[in-house]
Amino acid sequence: MTQADEFTIARQKMVHNQIKKRDIQNPEILAAMEKIQRHFFVTPEFHKWAYHDRPLPIDKGQTISQPYIVALMTELLELNPVSRVLEIGTGCGYQTAVLAELAKDVYSVEILSELAKSAKARLKALNYRNIHLKQGNGYYGWIEHSPYDGILVAAAPKKIPHRLTQQIAEGGRMVIPVGSDIQELLVVQKCNGKLETTRITGVNFVPMTGKP
């Protein structure tokens, strides 16, 4: 059996045991996570853990989220093929790729220039044409392309950033971890111009950097 075959089997097991068994049933999400090679987004020394249900370190002290959290946050956005999505915290680009499999366009902002550069090269090599990346302060979002049907924040601010809520389209959703020592995953939905916040579960993300 080749290593490629081993990775394929590991992805199938990951989707079945870690995601589907934990009530993520969206077929598009399951298909995306079975397709995307998570080991491609981490350095070789972490390949053997690439399909385990755990976060892994990437460059500059950041992490790639555990597969279940990636699936959960994606499902909570309730995307469709015409959705426009803003991602804050590109990181290595794995979550970005998952979003790109479900949405029409993904706009992703990464504050660390080294990560932004490497993610751009990685996603280009994977032939994604609907991903738009820039280096910048995630607290400001990407207002030129707003409003967005979905906003996914992959780092934890101490409170919900006001500038990001302004970029949610009517009926749209933002999925965001909030807190410092104790973090909660929240869904913020805009209904009739007002924001409704739902608490989902406890999480543990790297802190959101930059100035609000």
Coordinates of N, CA and C in Angstrom, one line a residue:
M1 N 0.8 -1.2 0.0 CA 0.0 0.0 0.0 C 0.9 1.3 0.0
T2 N 0.6 2.2 -0.9 CA 1.4 3.4 -0.9 C 1.0 4.4 0.2
Q3 N 1.8 5.4 0.4 CA 1.5 6.3 1.5 C 0.2 7.1 1.1
A4 N 0.1 7.4 -0.2 CA -1.1 8.1 -0.7 C -2.4 7.3 -0.3
D5 N -2.3 6.0 -0.5 CA -3.5 5.1 -0.2 C -3.7 5.2 1.3
E6 N -2.6 5.2 2.1 CA -2.8 5.2 3.6 C -3.5 6.5 4.0
F7 N -3.1 7.6 3.4 CA -3.7 8.9 3.7 C -5.2 8.9 3.3
T8 N -5.5 8.3 2.2 CA -6.9 8.3 1.7 C -7.8 7.5 2.7
I9 N -7.3 6.4 3.1 CA -8.0 5.6 4.1 C -8.1 6.3 5.4
A10 N -7.1 7.0 5.8 CA -7.1 7.8 7.1 C -8.1 8.9 7.0
R11 N -8.3 9.6 5.8 CA -9.3 10.6 5.7 C -10.7 10.0 5.8
Q12 N -10.9 8.9 5.1 CA -12.2 8.3 5.2 C -12.6 7.9 6.6
K13 N -11.6 7.4 7.4 CA -11.9 7.1 8.8 C -12.1 8.3 9.6
M14 N -11.4 9.4 9.3 CA -11.5 10.7 10.0 C -13.0 11.2 9.8
V15 N -13.4 11.2 8.6 CA -14.8 11.7 8.3 C -15.8 10.8 9.0
H16 N -15.7 9.5 8.9 CA -16.7 8.6 9.5 C -16.7 8.6 11.0
N17 N -15.5 8.5 11.6 CA -15.4 8.4 13.1 C -15.5 9.7 13.9
Q18 N -14.8 10.7 13.3 CA -14.7 12.0 14.1 C -15.7 13.0 13.7
I19 N -16.3 12.9 12.6 CA -17.2 14.0 12.1 C -18.6 13.5 12.0
K20 N -18.8 12.4 11.1 CA -20.2 11.9 10.9 C -20.8 11.4 12.2
K21 N -20.0 10.6 13.0 CA -20.5 10.1 14.2 C -20.8 11.1 15.3
R22 N -20.3 12.3 15.1 CA -20.6 13.4 16.0 C -21.6 14.4 15.4
D23 N -22.5 13.8 14.6 CA -23.7 14.5 14.1 C -23.5 15.6 13.1
I24 N -22.4 15.6 12.4 CA -22.2 16.5 11.2 C -22.7 15.7 10.0
Q25 N -23.8 16.1 9.5 CA -24.4 15.3 8.4 C -24.5 15.9 7.1
N26 N -24.1 17.2 7.0 CA -24.1 17.9 5.7 C -23.2 17.1 4.7
P27 N -23.8 16.6 3.6 CA -23.0 15.8 2.7 C -21.9 16.6 2.0
E28 N -22.1 17.8 1.7 CA -21.1 18.6 1.1 C -19.8 18.8 2.0
I29 N -20.1 19.0 3.3 CA -19.0 19.1 4.2 C -18.2 17.8 4.3
L30 N -19.0 16.7 4.5 CA -18.3 15.4 4.5 C -17.5 15.1 3.3
A31 N -18.0 15.5 2.1 CA -17.3 15.2 0.9 C -16.0 16.1 0.8
A32 N -16.2 17.4 1.2 CA -15.0 18.3 1.2 C -13.9 17.8 2.1
M33 N -14.2 17.3 3.3 CA -13.2 16.9 4.2 C -12.6 15.5 3.9
E34 N -13.4 14.8 3.1 CA -12.8 13.5 2.6 C -11.9 13.8 1.4
K35 N -12.1 14.8 0.7 CA -11.3 15.2 -0.5 C -10.0 15.9 -0.1
I36 N -10.1 16.9 0.8 CA -9.0 17.7 1.1 C -7.9 17.0 1.9
Q37 N -6.7 17.1 1.4 CA -5.6 16.4 2.0 C -5.0 17.2 3.2
R38 N -5.5 16.9 4.4 CA -5.0 17.7 5.6 C -3.5 17.7 5.8
H39 N -2.9 16.5 5.4 CA -1.5 16.4 5.6 C -0.7 17.4 4.8
F40 N -1.3 17.9 3.7 CA -0.7 18.9 2.8 C -0.5 20.2 3.5
F41 N -1.3 20.4 4.6 CA -1.3 21.7 5.3 C -0.4 21.8 6.5
V42 N 0.3 20.7 6.8 CA 1.2 20.6 8.0 C 2.6 20.1 7.5
T43 N 3.6 20.4 8.3 CA 4.9 20.0 8.0 C 5.1 18.4 8.1
P44 N 6.0 17.9 7.4 CA 6.1 16.4 7.4 C 6.2 15.7 8.7
E45 N 6.8 16.3 9.7 CA 6.9 15.7 11.0 C 5.5 15.4 11.7
F46 N 4.5 16.1 11.2 CA 3.2 16.0 11.8 C 2.2 15.2 10.8
H47 N 2.7 14.6 9.7 CA 1.9 13.9 8.8 C 1.2 12.7 9.5
K48 N 1.9 12.0 10.4 CA 1.3 10.9 11.0 C 0.1 11.2 11.9
W49 N 0.0 12.5 12.3 CA -1.2 12.9 13.1 C -2.2 13.7 12.3
A50 N -2.0 13.8 11.0 CA -2.8 14.8 10.2 C -4.3 14.5 10.2
Y51 N -4.6 13.2 10.4 CA -6.0 12.8 10.4 C -6.6 12.4 11.7
H52 N -5.8 12.7 12.8 CA -6.3 12.5 14.1 C -7.2 13.7 14.5
D53 N -8.1 13.5 15.4 CA -9.0 14.6 15.8 C -8.3 15.5 16.9
R54 N -7.4 16.3 16.4 CA -6.6 17.2 17.3 C -6.0 18.4 16.5
P55 N -5.9 19.5 17.1 CA -5.2 20.6 16.5 C -3.7 20.2 16.3
L56 N -3.0 20.9 15.4 CA -1.6 20.6 15.2 C -0.9 22.0 15.0
P57 N 0.4 22.1 15.4 CA 1.1 23.3 15.3 C 1.4 23.6 13.8
I58 N 1.4 24.9 13.5 CA 1.9 25.3 12.2 C 2.9 26.4 12.5
D59 N 3.4 27.2 11.5 CA 4.4 28.2 11.7 C 3.9 29.3 12.6
K60 N 4.8 30.1 13.2 CA 4.6 31.3 13.9 C 3.7 31.1 15.1
G61 N 3.8 29.9 15.8 CA 3.0 29.7 17.0 C 1.5 29.5 16.8
Q62 N 1.1 29.3 15.6 CA -0.3 29.2 15.3 C -0.7 27.7 15.2
T63 N -1.9 27.4 15.0 CA -2.4 26.0 14.9 C -3.4 25.8 13.8
I64 N -3.5 24.5 13.3 CA -4.5 24.1 12.4 C -5.6 23.4 13.3
S65 N -6.8 23.8 13.2 CA -7.9 23.4 14.1 C -8.1 21.9 13.9
Q66 N -8.7 21.2 14.9 CA -9.0 19.8 14.8 C -10.1 19.7 13.8
P67 N -10.2 18.5 13.1 CA -11.1 18.4 12.0 C -12.6 18.6 12.4
Y68 N -13.0 18.1 13.6 CA -14.3 18.2 14.0 C -14.7 19.7 14.2
I69 N -13.9 20.5 14.7 CA -14.2 21.9 14.9 C -14.3 22.6 13.6
V70 N -13.4 22.2 12.6 CA -13.5 22.8 11.3 C -14.9 22.4 10.7
A71 N -15.3 21.2 10.8 CA -16.6 20.8 10.3 C -17.8 21.5 11.0
L72 N -17.7 21.5 12.3 CA -18.7 22.2 13.1 C -18.9 23.7 12.7
M73 N -17.8 24.4 12.7 CA -17.9 25.8 12.3 C -18.4 26.0 10.9
T74 N -18.0 25.2 10.0 CA -18.5 25.3 8.6 C -20.0 25.0 8.6
E75 N -20.4 24.0 9.3 CA -21.9 23.6 9.3 C -22.7 24.8 9.9
L76 N -22.2 25.4 10.9 CA -22.9 26.5 11.6 C -23.1 27.7 10.7
L77 N -22.3 27.8 9.7 CA -22.4 29.0 8.7 C -23.6 28.8 7.8
E78 N -24.0 27.5 7.6 CA -25.2 27.2 6.7 C -25.0 27.8 5.3
L79 N -23.9 27.4 4.7 CA -23.5 28.0 3.4 C -24.3 27.3 2.2
N80 N -24.3 27.9 1.1 CA -24.8 27.3 -0.1 C -23.9 27.7 -1.3
P81 N -24.1 27.2 -2.5 CA -23.2 27.4 -3.6 C -23.1 28.9 -4.1
V82 N -23.9 29.8 -3.6 CA -23.8 31.2 -4.0 C -23.4 32.1 -2.8
S83 N -23.0 31.4 -1.7 CA -22.6 32.2 -0.5 C -21.2 32.9 -0.8
R84 N -21.1 34.1 -0.2 CA -19.8 34.8 -0.1 C -19.4 34.8 1.3
V85 N -18.1 34.3 1.6 CA -17.7 34.1 2.9 C -16.4 34.9 3.2
L86 N -16.3 35.5 4.4 CA -15.1 36.1 4.9 C -14.6 35.2 6.0
E87 N -13.3 34.9 5.9 CA -12.6 34.1 6.9 C -11.5 35.1 7.5
I88 N -11.5 35.1 8.9 CA -10.5 35.8 9.6 C -9.5 34.8 10.2
G89 N -8.2 34.9 9.8 CA -7.2 33.9 10.2 C -7.0 32.8 9.2
T90 N -6.4 33.1 8.1 CA -6.2 32.1 7.1 C -5.3 30.9 7.6
G91 N -4.3 31.2 8.4 CA -3.4 30.2 9.0 C -2.7 29.5 7.8
C92 N -2.8 28.1 7.9 CA -2.2 27.3 6.8 C -3.1 27.2 5.6
G93 N -4.4 27.6 5.7 CA -5.3 27.5 4.6 C -6.3 26.3 4.6
Y94 N -6.2 25.4 5.6 CA -7.1 24.2 5.5 C -8.5 24.6 5.6
Q95 N -8.9 25.4 6.6 CA -10.3 25.8 6.8 C -10.7 26.6 5.5
T96 N -9.8 27.4 5.0 CA -10.1 28.2 3.8 C -10.5 27.2 2.6
A97 N -9.8 26.2 2.5 CA -10.1 25.2 1.4 C -11.4 24.5 1.6
V98 N -11.8 24.2 2.8 CA -13.1 23.6 3.1 C -14.2 24.6 2.8
L99 N -14.0 25.8 3.1 CA -15.0 26.8 2.8 C -15.2 27.0 1.3
A100 N -14.1 26.9 0.6 CA -14.1 27.1 -0.9 C -14.8 26.0 -1.6
E101 N -14.9 24.8 -1.0 CA -15.6 23.7 -1.6 C -17.1 23.9 -1.5
L102 N -17.5 24.8 -0.6 CA -19.0 24.9 -0.4 C -19.5 26.2 -0.9
A103 N -18.7 27.3 -0.9 CA -19.2 28.6 -1.2 C -18.7 29.1 -2.6
K104 N -19.4 30.2 -3.0 CA -19.0 30.7 -4.3 C -17.6 31.4 -4.2
D105 N -17.5 32.3 -3.2 CA -16.2 33.0 -3.1 C -15.8 33.1 -1.6
V106 N -14.5 33.0 -1.3 CA -14.0 33.1 0.0 C -13.0 34.2 0.1
Y107 N -13.1 35.1 1.0 CA -12.2 36.2 1.2 C -11.5 36.0 2.5
S108 N -10.2 35.8 2.5 CA -9.6 35.4 3.8 C -8.5 36.4 4.1
V109 N -8.4 36.7 5.4 CA -7.5 37.7 5.9 C -6.6 37.1 7.0
E110 N -5.3 37.2 6.8 CA -4.3 36.7 7.7 C -3.3 37.8 8.1
I111 N -3.2 38.0 9.4 CA -2.4 39.1 9.9 C -0.9 38.9 9.8
L112 N -0.4 37.6 9.8 CA 1.0 37.3 9.7 C 1.4 37.1 8.3
S113 N 2.3 38.0 7.8 CA 2.7 38.0 6.4 C 3.3 36.6 5.9
E114 N 4.0 36.0 6.8 CA 4.6 34.7 6.4 C 3.6 33.6 6.1
L115 N 2.6 33.6 7.0 CA 1.5 32.6 6.9 C 0.6 33.0 5.6
A116 N 0.3 34.3 5.4 CA -0.4 34.7 4.3 C 0.2 34.3 3.0
K117 N 1.5 34.4 2.9 CA 2.3 34.1 1.7 C 2.3 32.6 1.5
S118 N 2.6 31.8 2.5 CA 2.6 30.4 2.3 C 1.2 29.8 2.0
A119 N 0.2 30.3 2.7 CA -1.2 29.8 2.4 C -1.6 30.1 1.0
K120 N -1.2 31.3 0.5 CA -1.5 31.7 -0.9 C -0.9 30.7 -1.9
A121 N 0.4 30.4 -1.7 CA 1.1 29.5 -2.5 C 0.5 28.1 -2.5
R122 N 0.1 27.6 -1.3 CA -0.4 26.3 -1.1 C -1.8 26.1 -1.8
L123 N -2.6 27.1 -1.6 CA -4.0 27.1 -2.2 C -3.9 27.2 -3.7
K124 N -3.0 28.0 -4.2 CA -2.8 28.1 -5.6 C -2.4 26.8 -6.2
A125 N -1.5 26.1 -5.5 CA -1.0 24.8 -6.0 C -2.2 23.8 -6.0
L126 N -3.2 24.0 -5.2 CA -4.3 23.1 -5.2 C -5.4 23.5 -6.1
N127 N -5.1 24.6 -6.9 CA -6.0 25.0 -8.0 C -7.3 25.6 -7.6
Y128 N -7.3 26.3 -6.4 CA -8.5 27.0 -6.0 C -8.6 28.3 -6.7
R129 N -9.7 28.6 -7.3 CA -9.8 29.9 -8.1 C -10.8 30.8 -7.4
N130 N -11.5 30.4 -6.4 CA -12.5 31.2 -5.7 C -12.1 31.7 -4.3
I131 N -10.8 31.6 -4.1 CA -10.2 32.1 -2.8 C -9.4 33.4 -3.1
H132 N -9.7 34.4 -2.3 CA -9.0 35.7 -2.4 C -8.4 36.0 -1.0
L133 N -7.0 36.1 -1.0 CA -6.3 36.3 0.2 C -5.7 37.7 0.3
K134 N -5.5 38.1 1.6 CA -4.7 39.3 1.8 C -4.2 39.3 3.2
Q135 N -3.1 40.0 3.4 CA -2.5 40.1 4.7 C -3.0 41.4 5.3
G136 N -3.5 41.3 6.6 CA -4.1 42.5 7.2 C -4.6 42.2 8.6
N137 N -5.1 43.2 9.2 CA -5.7 43.1 10.6 C -7.1 42.6 10.5
G138 N -7.3 41.4 11.0 CA -8.6 40.7 10.9 C -9.7 41.5 11.6
Y139 N -9.4 42.3 12.6 CA -10.5 43.1 13.3 C -11.2 44.0 12.3
Y140 N -10.6 44.4 11.2 CA -11.2 45.3 10.3 C -11.9 44.5 9.2
G141 N -11.8 43.2 9.1 CA -12.4 42.4 8.1 C -11.9 42.8 6.7
W142 N -12.8 42.7 5.7 CA -12.4 43.1 4.3 C -13.6 43.8 3.7
I143 N -13.7 45.1 4.1 CA -14.9 45.8 3.9 C -15.3 46.1 2.4
E144 N -14.2 46.1 1.6 CA -14.5 46.3 0.2 C -15.4 45.3 -0.5
H145 N -15.4 44.1 0.0 CA -16.2 43.0 -0.5 C -17.4 42.6 0.3
S146 N -17.7 43.4 1.3 CA -18.8 43.1 2.2 C -20.1 43.6 1.6
P147 N -21.3 43.2 2.0 CA -21.5 42.2 3.2 C -21.3 40.8 2.8
Y148 N -21.1 39.9 3.8 CA -20.9 38.5 3.6 C -22.0 37.7 4.1
D149 N -22.3 36.6 3.4 CA -23.4 35.7 3.9 C -22.9 34.9 5.1
G150 N -21.6 34.7 5.2 CA -21.0 34.0 6.3 C -19.6 34.6 6.7
I151 N -19.3 34.7 8.0 CA -18.0 35.1 8.4 C -17.5 34.1 9.4
L152 N -16.3 33.5 9.2 CA -15.8 32.6 10.1 C -14.5 33.1 10.7
V153 N -14.4 33.2 12.0 CA -13.2 33.7 12.7 C -12.5 32.6 13.3
A154 N -11.2 32.4 13.0 CA -10.4 31.3 13.4 C -9.4 31.6 14.5
A155 N -9.7 32.7 15.2 CA -8.9 33.1 16.4 C -9.8 33.8 17.4
A156 N -9.5 33.8 18.6 CA -10.4 34.3 19.7 C -10.2 35.7 20.1
P157 N -11.0 36.7 19.8 CA -11.0 38.0 20.4 C -11.6 37.9 21.8
K158 N -11.3 38.9 22.6 CA -11.9 39.0 24.0 C -13.4 39.3 23.9
K159 N -13.8 40.0 22.9 CA -15.3 40.3 22.7 C -15.5 40.3 21.2
I160 N -16.8 40.3 20.8 CA -17.2 40.3 19.4 C -16.7 41.6 18.7
P161 N -15.9 41.6 17.7 CA -15.5 42.8 17.0 C -16.7 43.5 16.3
H162 N -16.9 44.8 16.6 CA -18.0 45.5 16.0 C -17.9 45.7 14.5
R163 N -16.6 45.9 14.0 CA -16.5 46.0 12.6 C -16.8 44.8 11.8
L164 N -16.7 43.6 12.4 CA -17.0 42.4 11.7 C -18.6 42.2 11.7
T165 N -19.2 42.6 12.7 CA -20.7 42.4 12.7 C -21.3 43.4 11.7
Q166 N -20.7 44.5 11.4 CA -21.2 45.4 10.4 C -21.1 44.8 9.0
Q167 N -20.2 43.8 8.8 CA -20.0 43.2 7.5 C -20.8 42.0 7.2
I168 N -21.7 41.6 8.2 CA -22.6 40.5 8.0 C -23.8 40.9 7.2
A169 N -24.1 40.2 6.1 CA -25.3 40.5 5.3 C -26.6 40.2 6.1
E170 N -27.7 40.8 5.7 CA -29.0 40.5 6.3 C -29.3 39.0 6.1
G171 N -29.6 38.3 7.2 CA -29.8 36.9 7.2 C -28.5 36.1 7.3
G172 N -27.4 36.8 7.3 CA -26.1 36.1 7.3 C -25.7 35.7 8.8
R173 N -24.6 35.0 8.9 CA -24.1 34.4 10.1 C -22.6 34.6 10.3
M174 N -22.2 34.9 11.5 CA -20.8 34.8 11.9 C -20.6 33.8 12.9
V175 N -19.6 32.9 12.7 CA -19.2 31.9 13.7 C -17.8 32.3 14.3
I176 N -17.8 32.5 15.6 CA -16.6 33.1 16.2 C -16.4 32.6 17.6
P177 N -15.1 32.2 17.9 CA -14.8 31.9 19.3 C -14.5 33.2 20.1
V178 N -15.0 33.4 21.3 CA -14.8 34.6 22.0 C -14.4 34.3 23.4
G179 N -13.4 35.0 24.0 CA -13.0 34.9 25.3 C -11.5 34.8 25.4
S180 N -11.0 34.8 26.6 CA -9.5 34.7 26.8 C -9.2 33.4 27.6
D181 N -9.3 33.3 28.9 CA -9.1 32.1 29.6 C -10.1 31.1 29.3
I182 N -11.4 31.5 29.3 CA -12.5 30.6 28.9 C -13.1 31.2 27.6
Q183 N -13.2 30.3 26.6 CA -13.7 30.7 25.3 C -15.0 29.9 25.0
E184 N -15.9 30.6 24.3 CA -17.1 30.0 23.8 C -17.3 30.2 22.3
L185 N -17.7 29.2 21.6 CA -18.0 29.3 20.2 C -19.4 29.9 20.1
L186 N -19.5 31.0 19.4 CA -20.8 31.8 19.2 C -21.2 31.8 17.8
V187 N -22.5 31.8 17.5 CA -23.1 32.1 16.2 C -23.8 33.5 16.4
V188 N -23.4 34.4 15.5 CA -24.0 35.7 15.5 C -24.8 35.9 14.2
Q189 N -26.1 36.0 14.3 CA -26.9 36.1 13.1 C -27.6 37.5 13.0
K190 N -27.6 38.0 11.8 CA -28.3 39.3 11.6 C -29.7 39.1 11.0
C191 N -30.7 39.5 11.8 CA -32.1 39.3 11.5 C -32.8 40.7 11.6
N192 N -33.3 41.2 10.5 CA -34.0 42.5 10.4 C -33.1 43.6 11.0
G193 N -31.8 43.5 10.7 CA -30.9 44.5 11.1 C -30.4 44.4 12.5
K194 N -30.9 43.4 13.2 CA -30.5 43.2 14.6 C -29.7 41.9 14.7
L195 N -28.8 41.9 15.7 CA -27.9 40.7 15.9 C -28.5 39.8 17.0
E196 N -28.5 38.5 16.7 CA -28.9 37.5 17.7 C -27.7 36.5 17.9
T197 N -27.4 36.3 19.1 CA -26.2 35.5 19.5 C -26.6 34.2 20.1
T198 N -26.0 33.1 19.7 CA -26.3 31.8 20.2 C -25.0 31.2 20.7
R199 N -24.9 30.6 21.9 CA -23.8 30.0 22.4 C -23.8 28.5 22.0
I200 N -22.7 28.0 21.5 CA -22.6 26.6 21.0 C -21.9 25.7 21.9
T201 N -20.6 25.9 22.2 CA -19.8 25.0 23.0 C -18.5 25.7 23.4
G202 N -17.9 25.2 24.4 CA -16.6 25.7 24.8 C -15.5 25.3 23.8
V203 N -14.5 26.1 23.5 CA -13.5 25.9 22.6 C -12.1 26.4 23.1
N204 N -11.1 26.2 22.4 CA -9.8 26.7 22.8 C -9.0 27.1 21.5
F205 N -9.0 28.4 21.1 CA -8.4 28.9 20.0 C -7.2 29.8 20.4
V206 N -6.3 30.0 19.5 CA -5.2 31.0 19.7 C -5.9 32.4 19.8
P207 N -5.3 33.3 20.6 CA -5.9 34.6 20.7 C -5.8 35.4 19.4
M208 N -6.8 36.2 19.1 CA -6.8 37.0 18.0 C -5.9 38.2 18.2
T209 N -5.0 38.4 17.2 CA -4.0 39.5 17.4 C -4.4 40.7 16.5
G210 N -3.7 41.8 16.7 CA -4.0 43.0 16.0 C -4.8 43.9 16.9
K211 N -5.0 45.1 16.5 CA -5.7 46.1 17.3 C -7.2 46.2 16.8
P212 N -8.1 46.2 17.8 CA -9.6 46.3 17.4 C -9.9 47.7 16.8

